[in-house]
Coordinates of C-alpha atoms in Angstrom, one line a residue:
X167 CA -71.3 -109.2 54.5
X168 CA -70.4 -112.9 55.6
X169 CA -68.7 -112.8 59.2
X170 CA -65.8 -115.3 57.2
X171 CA -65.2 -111.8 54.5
X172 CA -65.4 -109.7 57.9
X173 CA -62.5 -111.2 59.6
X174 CA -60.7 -111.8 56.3
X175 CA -60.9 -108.0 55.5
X176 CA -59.5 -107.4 59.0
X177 CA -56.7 -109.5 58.8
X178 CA -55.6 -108.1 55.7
X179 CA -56.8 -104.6 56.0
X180 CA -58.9 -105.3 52.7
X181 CA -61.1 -102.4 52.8
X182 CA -61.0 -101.9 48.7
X183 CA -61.5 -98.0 47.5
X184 CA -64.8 -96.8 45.9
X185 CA -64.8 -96.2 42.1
X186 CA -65.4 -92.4 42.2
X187 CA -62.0 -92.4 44.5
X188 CA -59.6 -95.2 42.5
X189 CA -60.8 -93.3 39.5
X190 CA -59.9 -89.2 40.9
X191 CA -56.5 -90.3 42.3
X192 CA -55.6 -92.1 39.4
X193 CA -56.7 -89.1 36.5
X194 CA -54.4 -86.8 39.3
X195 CA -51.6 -89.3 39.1
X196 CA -51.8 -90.0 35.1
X197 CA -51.1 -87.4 33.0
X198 CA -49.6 -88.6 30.0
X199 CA -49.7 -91.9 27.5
X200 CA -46.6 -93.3 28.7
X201 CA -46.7 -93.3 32.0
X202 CA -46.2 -96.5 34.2
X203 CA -48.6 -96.9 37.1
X204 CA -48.2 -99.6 39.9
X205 CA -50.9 -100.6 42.8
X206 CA -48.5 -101.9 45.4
X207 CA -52.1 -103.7 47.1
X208 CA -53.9 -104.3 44.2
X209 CA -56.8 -105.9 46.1
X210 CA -59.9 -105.4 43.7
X211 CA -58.1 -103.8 41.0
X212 CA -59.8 -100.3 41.5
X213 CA -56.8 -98.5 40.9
X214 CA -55.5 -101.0 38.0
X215 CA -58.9 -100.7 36.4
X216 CA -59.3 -96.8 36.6
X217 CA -55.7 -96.8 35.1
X218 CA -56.1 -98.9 32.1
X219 CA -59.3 -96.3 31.6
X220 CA -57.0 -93.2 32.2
X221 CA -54.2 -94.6 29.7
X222 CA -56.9 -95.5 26.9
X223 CA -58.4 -92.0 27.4
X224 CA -54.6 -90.2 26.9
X225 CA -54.7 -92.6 23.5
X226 CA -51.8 -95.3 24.8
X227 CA -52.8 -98.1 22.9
X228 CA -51.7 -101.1 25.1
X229 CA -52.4 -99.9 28.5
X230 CA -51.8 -103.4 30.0
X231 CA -48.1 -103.2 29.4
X232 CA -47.8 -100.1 31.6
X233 CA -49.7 -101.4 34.6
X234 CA -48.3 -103.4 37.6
X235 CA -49.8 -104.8 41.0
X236 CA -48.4 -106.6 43.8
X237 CA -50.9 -108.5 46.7
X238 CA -50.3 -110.8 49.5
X239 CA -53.6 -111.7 49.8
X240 CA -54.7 -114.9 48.1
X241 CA -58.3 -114.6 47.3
X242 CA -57.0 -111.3 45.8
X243 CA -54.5 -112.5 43.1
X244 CA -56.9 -115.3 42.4
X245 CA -59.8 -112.9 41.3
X246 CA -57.2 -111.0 39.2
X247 CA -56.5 -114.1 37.6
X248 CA -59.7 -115.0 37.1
X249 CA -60.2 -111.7 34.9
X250 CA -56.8 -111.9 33.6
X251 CA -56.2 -108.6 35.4
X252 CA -56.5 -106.6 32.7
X253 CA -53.5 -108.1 31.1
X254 CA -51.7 -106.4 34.0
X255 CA -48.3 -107.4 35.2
X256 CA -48.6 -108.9 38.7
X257 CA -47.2 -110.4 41.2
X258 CA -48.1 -112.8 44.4
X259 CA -45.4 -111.4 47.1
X260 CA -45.4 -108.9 50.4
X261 CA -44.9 -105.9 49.2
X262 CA -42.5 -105.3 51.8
X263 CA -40.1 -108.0 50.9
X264 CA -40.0 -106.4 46.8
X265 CA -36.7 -104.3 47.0
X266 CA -36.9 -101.3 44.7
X267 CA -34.0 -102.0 42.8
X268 CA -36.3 -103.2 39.7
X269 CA -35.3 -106.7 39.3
X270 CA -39.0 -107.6 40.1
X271 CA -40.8 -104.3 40.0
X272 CA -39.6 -101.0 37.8
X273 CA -40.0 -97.7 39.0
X274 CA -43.4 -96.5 37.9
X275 CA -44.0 -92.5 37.2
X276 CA -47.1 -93.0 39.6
X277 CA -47.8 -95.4 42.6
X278 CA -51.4 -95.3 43.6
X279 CA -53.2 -97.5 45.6
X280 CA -54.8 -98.2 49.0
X281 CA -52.1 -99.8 51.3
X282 CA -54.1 -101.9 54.2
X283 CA -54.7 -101.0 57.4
X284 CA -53.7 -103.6 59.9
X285 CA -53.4 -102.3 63.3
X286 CA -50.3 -103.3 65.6
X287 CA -52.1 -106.1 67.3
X288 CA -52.7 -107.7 64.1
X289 CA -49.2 -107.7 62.3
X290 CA -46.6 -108.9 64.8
X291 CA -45.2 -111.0 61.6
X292 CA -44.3 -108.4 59.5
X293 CA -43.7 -105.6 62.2
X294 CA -39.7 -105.9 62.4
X295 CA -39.5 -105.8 58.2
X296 CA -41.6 -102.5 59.1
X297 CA -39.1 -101.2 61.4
X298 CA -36.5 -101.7 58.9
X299 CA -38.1 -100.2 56.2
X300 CA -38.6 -97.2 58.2
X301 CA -35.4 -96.9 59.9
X302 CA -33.8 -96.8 56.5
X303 CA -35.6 -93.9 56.1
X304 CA -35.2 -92.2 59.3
X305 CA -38.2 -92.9 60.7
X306 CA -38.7 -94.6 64.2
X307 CA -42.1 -96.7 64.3
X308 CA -43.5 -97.0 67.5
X309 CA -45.0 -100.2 69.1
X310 CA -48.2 -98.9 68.2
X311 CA -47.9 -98.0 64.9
X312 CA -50.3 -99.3 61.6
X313 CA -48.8 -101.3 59.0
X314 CA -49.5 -98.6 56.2
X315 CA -46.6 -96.2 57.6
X316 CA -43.7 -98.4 56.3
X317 CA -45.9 -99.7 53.1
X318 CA -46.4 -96.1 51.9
X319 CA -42.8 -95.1 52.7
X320 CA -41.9 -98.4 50.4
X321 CA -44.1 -97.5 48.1
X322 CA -42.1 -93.9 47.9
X323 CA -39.2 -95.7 46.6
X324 CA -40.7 -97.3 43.6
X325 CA -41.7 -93.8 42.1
X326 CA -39.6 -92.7 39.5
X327 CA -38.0 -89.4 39.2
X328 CA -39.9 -86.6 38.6
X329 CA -43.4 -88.8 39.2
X330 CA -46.0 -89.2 41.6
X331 CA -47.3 -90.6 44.5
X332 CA -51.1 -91.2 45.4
X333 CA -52.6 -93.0 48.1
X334 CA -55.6 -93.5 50.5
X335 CA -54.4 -93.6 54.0
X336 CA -55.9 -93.9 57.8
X337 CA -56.5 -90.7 59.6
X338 CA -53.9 -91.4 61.7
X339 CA -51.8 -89.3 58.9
X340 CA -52.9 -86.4 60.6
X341 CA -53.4 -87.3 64.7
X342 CA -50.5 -90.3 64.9
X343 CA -47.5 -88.7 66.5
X344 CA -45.3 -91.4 64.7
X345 CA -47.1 -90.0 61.2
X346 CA -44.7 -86.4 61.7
X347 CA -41.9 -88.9 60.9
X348 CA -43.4 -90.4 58.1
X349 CA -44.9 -87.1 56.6
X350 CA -41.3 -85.3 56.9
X351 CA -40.0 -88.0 55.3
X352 CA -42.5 -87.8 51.8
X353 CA -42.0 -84.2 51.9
X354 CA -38.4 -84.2 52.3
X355 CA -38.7 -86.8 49.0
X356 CA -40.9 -84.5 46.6
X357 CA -41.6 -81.3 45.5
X358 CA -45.0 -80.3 46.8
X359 CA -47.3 -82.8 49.5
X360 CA -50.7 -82.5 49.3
X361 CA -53.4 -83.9 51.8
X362 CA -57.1 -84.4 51.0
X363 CA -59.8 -84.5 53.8
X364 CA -63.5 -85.1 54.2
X365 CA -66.1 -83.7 56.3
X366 CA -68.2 -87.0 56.5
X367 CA -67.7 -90.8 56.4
X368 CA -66.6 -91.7 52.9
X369 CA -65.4 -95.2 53.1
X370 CA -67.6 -98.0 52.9
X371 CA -67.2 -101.1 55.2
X372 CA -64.1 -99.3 57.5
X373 CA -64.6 -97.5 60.3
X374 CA -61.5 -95.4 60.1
X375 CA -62.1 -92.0 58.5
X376 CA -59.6 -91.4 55.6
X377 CA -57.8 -89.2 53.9
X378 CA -55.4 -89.0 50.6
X379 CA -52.0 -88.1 50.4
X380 CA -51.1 -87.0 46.8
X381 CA -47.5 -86.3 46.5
X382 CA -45.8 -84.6 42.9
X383 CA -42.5 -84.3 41.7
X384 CA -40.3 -87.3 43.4
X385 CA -36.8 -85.8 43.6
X386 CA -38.0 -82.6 44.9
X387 CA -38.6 -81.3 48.4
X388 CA -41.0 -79.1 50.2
X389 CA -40.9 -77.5 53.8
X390 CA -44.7 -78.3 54.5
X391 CA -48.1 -80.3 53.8
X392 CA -51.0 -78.3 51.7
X393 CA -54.2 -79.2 52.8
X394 CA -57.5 -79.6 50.9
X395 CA -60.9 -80.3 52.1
X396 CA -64.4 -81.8 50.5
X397 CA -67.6 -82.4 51.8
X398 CA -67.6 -86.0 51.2
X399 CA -67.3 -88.2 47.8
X400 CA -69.4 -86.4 45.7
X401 CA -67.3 -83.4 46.1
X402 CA -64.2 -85.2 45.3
X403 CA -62.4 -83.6 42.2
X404 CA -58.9 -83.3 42.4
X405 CA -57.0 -80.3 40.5
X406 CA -53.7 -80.8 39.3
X407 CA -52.9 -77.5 41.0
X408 CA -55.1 -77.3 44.4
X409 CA -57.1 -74.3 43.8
X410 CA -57.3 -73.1 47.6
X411 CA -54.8 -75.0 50.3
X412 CA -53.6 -74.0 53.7
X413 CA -49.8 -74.7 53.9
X414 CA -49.0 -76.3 57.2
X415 CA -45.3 -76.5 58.5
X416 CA -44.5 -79.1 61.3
X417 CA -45.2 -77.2 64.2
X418 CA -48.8 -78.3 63.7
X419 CA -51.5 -81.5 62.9
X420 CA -52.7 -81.3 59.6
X421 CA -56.2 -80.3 61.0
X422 CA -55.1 -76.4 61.1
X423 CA -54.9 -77.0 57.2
X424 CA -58.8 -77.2 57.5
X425 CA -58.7 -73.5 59.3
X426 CA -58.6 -69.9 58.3
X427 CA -54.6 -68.6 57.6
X428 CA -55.3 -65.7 59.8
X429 CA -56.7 -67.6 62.6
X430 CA -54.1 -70.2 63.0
X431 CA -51.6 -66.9 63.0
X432 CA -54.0 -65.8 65.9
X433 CA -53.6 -69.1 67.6
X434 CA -49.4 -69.5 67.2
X435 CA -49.0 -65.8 68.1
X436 CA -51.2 -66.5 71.5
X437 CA -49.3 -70.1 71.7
X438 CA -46.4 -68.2 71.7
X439 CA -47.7 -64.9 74.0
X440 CA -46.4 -64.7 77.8
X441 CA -49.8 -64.5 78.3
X442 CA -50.6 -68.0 77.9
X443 CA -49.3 -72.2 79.3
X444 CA -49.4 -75.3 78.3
X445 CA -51.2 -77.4 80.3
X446 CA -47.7 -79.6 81.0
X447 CA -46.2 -76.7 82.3
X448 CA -49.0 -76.0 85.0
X449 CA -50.0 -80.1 85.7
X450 CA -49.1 -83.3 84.9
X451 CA -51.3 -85.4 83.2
X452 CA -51.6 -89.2 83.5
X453 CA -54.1 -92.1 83.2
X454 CA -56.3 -93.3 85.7
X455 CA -56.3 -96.3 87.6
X456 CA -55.8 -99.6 85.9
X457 CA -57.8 -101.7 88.2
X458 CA -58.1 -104.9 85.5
X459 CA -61.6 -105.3 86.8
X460 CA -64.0 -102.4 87.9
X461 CA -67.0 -104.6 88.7
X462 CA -64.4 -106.1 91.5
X463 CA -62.4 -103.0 92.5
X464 CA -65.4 -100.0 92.4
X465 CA -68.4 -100.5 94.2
X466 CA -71.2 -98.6 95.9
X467 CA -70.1 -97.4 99.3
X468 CA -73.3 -98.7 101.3
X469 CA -72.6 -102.2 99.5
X470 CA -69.1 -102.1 101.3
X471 CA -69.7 -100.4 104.2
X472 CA -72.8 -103.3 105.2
X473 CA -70.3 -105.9 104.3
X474 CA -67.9 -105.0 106.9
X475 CA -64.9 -103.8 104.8
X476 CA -62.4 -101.6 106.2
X477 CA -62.6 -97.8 105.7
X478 CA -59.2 -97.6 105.6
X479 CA -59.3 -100.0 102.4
X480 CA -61.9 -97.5 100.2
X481 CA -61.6 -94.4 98.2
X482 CA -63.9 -92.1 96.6
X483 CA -64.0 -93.0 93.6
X484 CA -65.6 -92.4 89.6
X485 CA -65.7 -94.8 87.1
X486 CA -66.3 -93.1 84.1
X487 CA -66.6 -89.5 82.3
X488 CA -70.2 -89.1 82.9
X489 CA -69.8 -89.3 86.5
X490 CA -68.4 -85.5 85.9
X491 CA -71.0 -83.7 84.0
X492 CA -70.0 -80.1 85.2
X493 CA -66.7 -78.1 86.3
X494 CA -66.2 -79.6 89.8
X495 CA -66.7 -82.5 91.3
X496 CA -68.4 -82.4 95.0
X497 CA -67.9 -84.7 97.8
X498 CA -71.8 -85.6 97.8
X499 CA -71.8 -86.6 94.5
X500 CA -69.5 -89.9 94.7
X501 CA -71.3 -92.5 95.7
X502 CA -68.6 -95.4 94.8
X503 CA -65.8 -96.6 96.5
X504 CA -62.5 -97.7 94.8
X505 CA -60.7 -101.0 97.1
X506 CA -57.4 -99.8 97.8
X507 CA -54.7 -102.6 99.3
X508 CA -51.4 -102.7 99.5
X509 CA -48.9 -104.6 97.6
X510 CA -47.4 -106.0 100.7
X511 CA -50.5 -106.1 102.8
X512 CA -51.4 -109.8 103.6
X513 CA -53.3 -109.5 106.6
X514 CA -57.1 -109.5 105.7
X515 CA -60.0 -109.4 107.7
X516 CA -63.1 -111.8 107.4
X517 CA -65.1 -109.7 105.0
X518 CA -61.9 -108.8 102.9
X519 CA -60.7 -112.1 102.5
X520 CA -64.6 -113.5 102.0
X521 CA -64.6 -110.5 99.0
X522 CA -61.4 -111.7 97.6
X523 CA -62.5 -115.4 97.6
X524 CA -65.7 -114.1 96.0
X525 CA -63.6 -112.6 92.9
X526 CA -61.8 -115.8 92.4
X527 CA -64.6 -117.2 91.9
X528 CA -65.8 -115.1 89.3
X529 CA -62.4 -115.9 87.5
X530 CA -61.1 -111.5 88.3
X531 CA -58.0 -112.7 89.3
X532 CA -57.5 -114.6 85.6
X533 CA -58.0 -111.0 83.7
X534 CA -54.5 -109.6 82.6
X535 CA -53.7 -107.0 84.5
X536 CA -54.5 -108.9 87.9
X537 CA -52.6 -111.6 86.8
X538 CA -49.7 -110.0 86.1
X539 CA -50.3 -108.2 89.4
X540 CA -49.0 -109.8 93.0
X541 CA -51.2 -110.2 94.8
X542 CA -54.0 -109.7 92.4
X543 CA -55.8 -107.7 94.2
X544 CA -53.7 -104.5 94.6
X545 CA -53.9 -101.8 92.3
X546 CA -50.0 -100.3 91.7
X547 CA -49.6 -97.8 94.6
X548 CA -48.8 -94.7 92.3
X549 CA -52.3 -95.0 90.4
X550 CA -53.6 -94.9 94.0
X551 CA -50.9 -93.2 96.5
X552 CA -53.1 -90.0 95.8
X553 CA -56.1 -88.2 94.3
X554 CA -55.6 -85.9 91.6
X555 CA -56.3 -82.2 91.8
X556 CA -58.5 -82.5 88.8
X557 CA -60.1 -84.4 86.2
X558 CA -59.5 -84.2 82.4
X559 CA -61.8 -86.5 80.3
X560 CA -60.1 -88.6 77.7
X561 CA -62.9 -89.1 75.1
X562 CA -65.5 -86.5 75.1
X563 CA -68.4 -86.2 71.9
X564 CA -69.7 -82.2 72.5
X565 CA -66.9 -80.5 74.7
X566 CA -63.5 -82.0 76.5
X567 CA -64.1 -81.3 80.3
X568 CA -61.7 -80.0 82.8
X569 CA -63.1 -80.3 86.6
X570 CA -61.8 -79.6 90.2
X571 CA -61.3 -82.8 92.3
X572 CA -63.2 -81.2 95.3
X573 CA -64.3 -84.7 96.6
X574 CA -60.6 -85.7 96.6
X575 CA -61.7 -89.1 94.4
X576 CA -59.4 -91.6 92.9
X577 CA -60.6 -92.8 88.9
X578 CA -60.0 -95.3 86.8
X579 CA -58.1 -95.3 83.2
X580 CA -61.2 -93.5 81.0
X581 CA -60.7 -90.6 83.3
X582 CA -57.2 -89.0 83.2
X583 CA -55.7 -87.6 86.5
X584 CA -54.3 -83.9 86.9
X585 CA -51.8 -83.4 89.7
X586 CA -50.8 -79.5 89.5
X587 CA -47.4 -78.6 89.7
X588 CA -46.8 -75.1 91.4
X589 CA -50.1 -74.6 93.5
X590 CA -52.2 -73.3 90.5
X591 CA -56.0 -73.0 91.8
X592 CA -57.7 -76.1 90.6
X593 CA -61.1 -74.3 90.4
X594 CA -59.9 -71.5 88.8
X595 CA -57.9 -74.1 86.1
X596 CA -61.3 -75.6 86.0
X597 CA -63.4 -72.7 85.0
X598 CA -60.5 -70.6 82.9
X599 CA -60.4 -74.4 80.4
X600 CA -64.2 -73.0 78.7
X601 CA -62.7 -70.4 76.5
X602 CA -62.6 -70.5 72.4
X603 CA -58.3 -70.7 72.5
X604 CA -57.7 -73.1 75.0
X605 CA -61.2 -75.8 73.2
X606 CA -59.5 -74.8 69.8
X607 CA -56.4 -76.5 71.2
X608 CA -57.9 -79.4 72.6
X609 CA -59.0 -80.2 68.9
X610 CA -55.9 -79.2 67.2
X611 CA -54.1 -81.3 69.5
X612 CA -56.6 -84.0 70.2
X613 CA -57.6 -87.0 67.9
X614 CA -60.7 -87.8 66.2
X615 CA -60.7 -91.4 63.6
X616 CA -64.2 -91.0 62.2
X617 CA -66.9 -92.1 65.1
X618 CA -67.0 -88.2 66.0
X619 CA -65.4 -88.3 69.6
X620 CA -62.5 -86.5 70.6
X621 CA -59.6 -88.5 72.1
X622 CA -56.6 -86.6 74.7
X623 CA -54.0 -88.6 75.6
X624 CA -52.0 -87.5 78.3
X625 CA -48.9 -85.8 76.4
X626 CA -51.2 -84.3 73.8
X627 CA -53.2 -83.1 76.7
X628 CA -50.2 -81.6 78.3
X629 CA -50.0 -79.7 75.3
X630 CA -53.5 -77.9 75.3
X631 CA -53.0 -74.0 75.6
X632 CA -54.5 -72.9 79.0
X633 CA -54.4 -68.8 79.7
X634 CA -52.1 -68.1 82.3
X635 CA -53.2 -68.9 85.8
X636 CA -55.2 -65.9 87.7
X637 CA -56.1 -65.6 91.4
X638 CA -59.6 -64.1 89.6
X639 CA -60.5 -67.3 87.6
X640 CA -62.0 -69.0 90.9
X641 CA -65.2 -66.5 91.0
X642 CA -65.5 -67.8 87.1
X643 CA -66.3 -71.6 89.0
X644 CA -69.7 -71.9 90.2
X645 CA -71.0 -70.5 86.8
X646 CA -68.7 -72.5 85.0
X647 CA -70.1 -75.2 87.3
X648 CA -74.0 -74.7 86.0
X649 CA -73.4 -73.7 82.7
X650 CA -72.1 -77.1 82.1
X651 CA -74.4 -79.6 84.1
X652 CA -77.2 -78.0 81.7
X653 CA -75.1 -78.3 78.6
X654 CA -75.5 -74.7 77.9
X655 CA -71.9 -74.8 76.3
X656 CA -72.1 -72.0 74.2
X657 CA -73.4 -69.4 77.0
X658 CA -70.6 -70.8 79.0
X659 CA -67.5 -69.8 76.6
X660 CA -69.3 -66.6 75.7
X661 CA -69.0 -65.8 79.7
X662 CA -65.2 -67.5 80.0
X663 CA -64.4 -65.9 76.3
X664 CA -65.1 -61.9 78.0
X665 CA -63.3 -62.5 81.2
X666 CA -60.4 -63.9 80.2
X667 CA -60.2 -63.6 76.3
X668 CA -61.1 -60.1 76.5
X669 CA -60.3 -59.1 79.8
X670 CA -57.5 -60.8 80.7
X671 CA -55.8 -61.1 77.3
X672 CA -56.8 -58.4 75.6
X673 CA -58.2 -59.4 72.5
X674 CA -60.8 -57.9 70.1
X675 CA -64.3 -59.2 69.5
X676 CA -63.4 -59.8 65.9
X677 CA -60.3 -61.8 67.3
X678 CA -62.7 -64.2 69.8
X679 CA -64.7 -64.9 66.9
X680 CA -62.4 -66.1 64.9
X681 CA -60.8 -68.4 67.7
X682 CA -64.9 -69.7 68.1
X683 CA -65.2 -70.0 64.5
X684 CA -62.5 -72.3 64.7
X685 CA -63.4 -74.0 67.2
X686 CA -67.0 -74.7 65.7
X687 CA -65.4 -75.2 62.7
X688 CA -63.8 -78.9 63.9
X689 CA -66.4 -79.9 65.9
X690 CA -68.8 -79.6 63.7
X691 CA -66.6 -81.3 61.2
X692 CA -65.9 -84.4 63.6
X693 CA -69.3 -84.5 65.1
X694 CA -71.1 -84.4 61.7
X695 CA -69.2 -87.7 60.4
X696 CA -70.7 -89.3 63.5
X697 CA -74.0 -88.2 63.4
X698 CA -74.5 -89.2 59.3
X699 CA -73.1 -92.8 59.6
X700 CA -75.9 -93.8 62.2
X701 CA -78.5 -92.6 60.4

């Protein structure tokens, strides 16, 4: 693909659907000879096509006059042209700016299509017309929301009563905390919300993982999502009554739709149990240091030391996740030191201000968040006043890691920082994190968009599910400790599952196996779309 169609794709969000997908939403979406479908993004008529096919097939003899599109996108509407568009009724307009009041556009009894997926950086323009939109449906959009939240709640209000809603949305459907507003919203609006899910990559050119949202009855309401799940697009054949869902109400991500009925039951009862925290109520959980420039701000401690800098200016320091490979961090393990001044600290000596001068050199002080900074140099005290107790990494591809601070080291912003709150044992937090509830949480809470790694941010990590805090957990450490330096993950939550699974909480084998199942269950499912699209 030419780099020119590249960067025109990501401006628009013009990553057009696959046949086999236009063709599946679109026979779920038309049932009958007169219904009306529109594509709100036409972009290469997939769905318009698939819907003249479906019409013909149901014997409406002029399909065309049933069929309507709308695109922004230039190069778009011109290739419809150029095919007459199937004789389709379109129009050259944001969608956004079409009210649904059928001057321009009628209500349709299905709206299918593939809205685009333009991150916030990219749509500043059309951002506040998105915040409108969704405020007039109750929705509050965040700063860093996607452009297809208020497109597909638009696009709700063009379906006709009683029709049906299909569409190919970004994963962040089911880990964006802004989506719950949106989802509420379309099941509030019809009578029974249905989302599709893959185990591997389906969609060519993006590397967003997707899924479908299929939506029935407009007029109607339901109380939860249903979830359905295929392999990949092969698989894909739609039912007009899912043969096997998992209902999911809004106390949970639309993953636990992928799990067992019984085991999320398990899960919510043990959520619930006195027996259990959440990792909020036991530590706070922030990002790292923002230092704006690690090559200036983090370097070895010999390479300091022989310049003559301060001890008072350094801090023990890591840099990055793999800097923690086990359950606890020792003191002679960090070999890096993290420059610490303060904000109102002028006086230099020789070496510090022939180290400074050396980074302005290098053009440090010109990267954003040291030039917003005064002086440049100085790292915002509270990333810095104090070490955390612990570690939590924020993207992790096998297993998220929790480990004891014991070299009392400072990190930087792909690390996140654990201060406890009511003088919980770090090591014992450390080791007691490796059992099948609490890494079951971590996924259900946690956020994967396709390239198989699991992302925490700090409130979703303050929701995790720990066991409650036990004097006994510490002796658990040093095994904890091994286990994971040698990657030997599953003989590690087979030890933490019996002592505190079993022993603490008193659940049956059968119980502990479901939790792992689970667990095993969504890696497997977020790893595996990783490992297939770099082969």
């Amino acid at each position: 693909m030419a780099v020119t169609e590249i960067s025109h794709r990501k401006h628009f969000g013009a990553y057009y659907t696959p046949p086999a997908m236009a063709q599946a939403l679109i026979d779920w979406a038309v049932r009958s000879p007169a219904d009306t479908v529109l594509d709100p993004s036409f972009g290469g008529l997939a769905f318009l096509t698939a819907a003249n096919r479906r019409l013909r097939e149901l014997g409406c003899p002029q399909p065309a006059l049933q069929l309507y599109g709308t695109d922004l996108d230039e190069a778009a509407f011109a290739k419809a042209a150029d095919v007459a568009a199937l004789g389709a009724t379109l129009v050259h307009r944001d969608f956004l700016r079409i009210a649904a009041d059928g001057r321009l556009l009628p209500r349709t009894t299905a709206v299918v299509g593939n809205p685009p997926y333009v991150r916030y950086q990219s749509w500043k323009e059309a951002r506040e017309r998105g915040r409108v939109i969704a405020a007039n449906h109750g929705v509050r959009l965040t700063r860093m929301a996607s452009s297809w939240a208020p497109l597909l709640l638009h696009a709700a209000d063009f379906v006709a009563p009683g029709g049906r809603l299909a569409q190919v949305l970004p994963a962040e459907l089911i880990h964006a905390q802004y989506s719950e507003g949106v989802l509420d919203t379309i099941c509030a609006g019809f009578g029974r919300v249905v989302v599709a899910m893959f185990d591997e990559h389906v969609f060519p050119g993006a590397q967003e993982e997707v899924v479908l949202l299929l939506a029935d009855n407009r007029g109607g309401h339901t109380d939860g999502v249903e979830v359905l799940s295929f392999r990949d697009l092969a698989d894909l054949a739609i039912p007009s009554v899912p043969k096997r869902t998992q209902h999911v109400d809004s106390e949970h991500k639309l993953l636990a739709g992928l799990l067992e009925p019984g085991t999320v039951a398990l899960y919510d009862r043990l959520r619930a149990s006195d027996q259990t925290r959440l990792l909020g109520e036991l530590a706070s959980v922030d990002i790292g240091a923002v230092t704006g420039s690690n090559e200036f701000f983090i370097r070895p401690a010999n390479e300091l030391s022989a310049r003559g800098i301060p001890e008072g200016l350094l801090r023990p320091a890591i840099a990055k996740a793999t800097e923690i490979p086990g359950a606890r961090l020792r003191t002679d393990e960090v070999s890096r030191r993290m420059l610490v001044v303060e904000a109102k600290s002028y006086a230099h000596t020789h070496a510090m201000s022939a180290l400074i001068s050396e980074g302005e050199t290098a053009g440090f002080h010109e990267r954003y968040k040291c030039r917003i900074r005064t002086p440049w140099y100085a790292i915002p005290a509270p990333q810095v006043a104090s070490p955390p107790h612990l570690f939590l990494t924020y993207m992790s591809s096998d297993v998220p890691r929790l480990v004891a601070n014991q070299a009392a080291a400072l990190s930087t912003n792909t690390v996140h920082a654990v201060r406890l709150l009511n003088g919980t044992d770090p090591g014992g937090l450390a080791a007691s994190f490796y059992n099948s509830l609490t890494l079951l949480s971590a996924e259900l809470v946690g956020r994967s968009y396709g390239g198989g790694v699991l992302k925490l941010e700090p409130t979703e990590a303050e929701r995790i599910v720990m066991p409650r805090p036990s004097k006994a957990h510490k002796g658990l450490l040093q095994d904890a400790d091994r286990l994971l330096r040698a990657r030997r993950h599953d003989e590690l939550r087979a030890i933490i599952d019996e002592a505190i699974l079993v022993k603490d909480l008193g659940l049956s084998g059968q119980d502990v196996e479901h939790l792992r199942d689970a667990v095993d269950r969504l890696r497997g499912r977020r790893r595996a779309r990783a490992t297939r699209r770099a082969r």
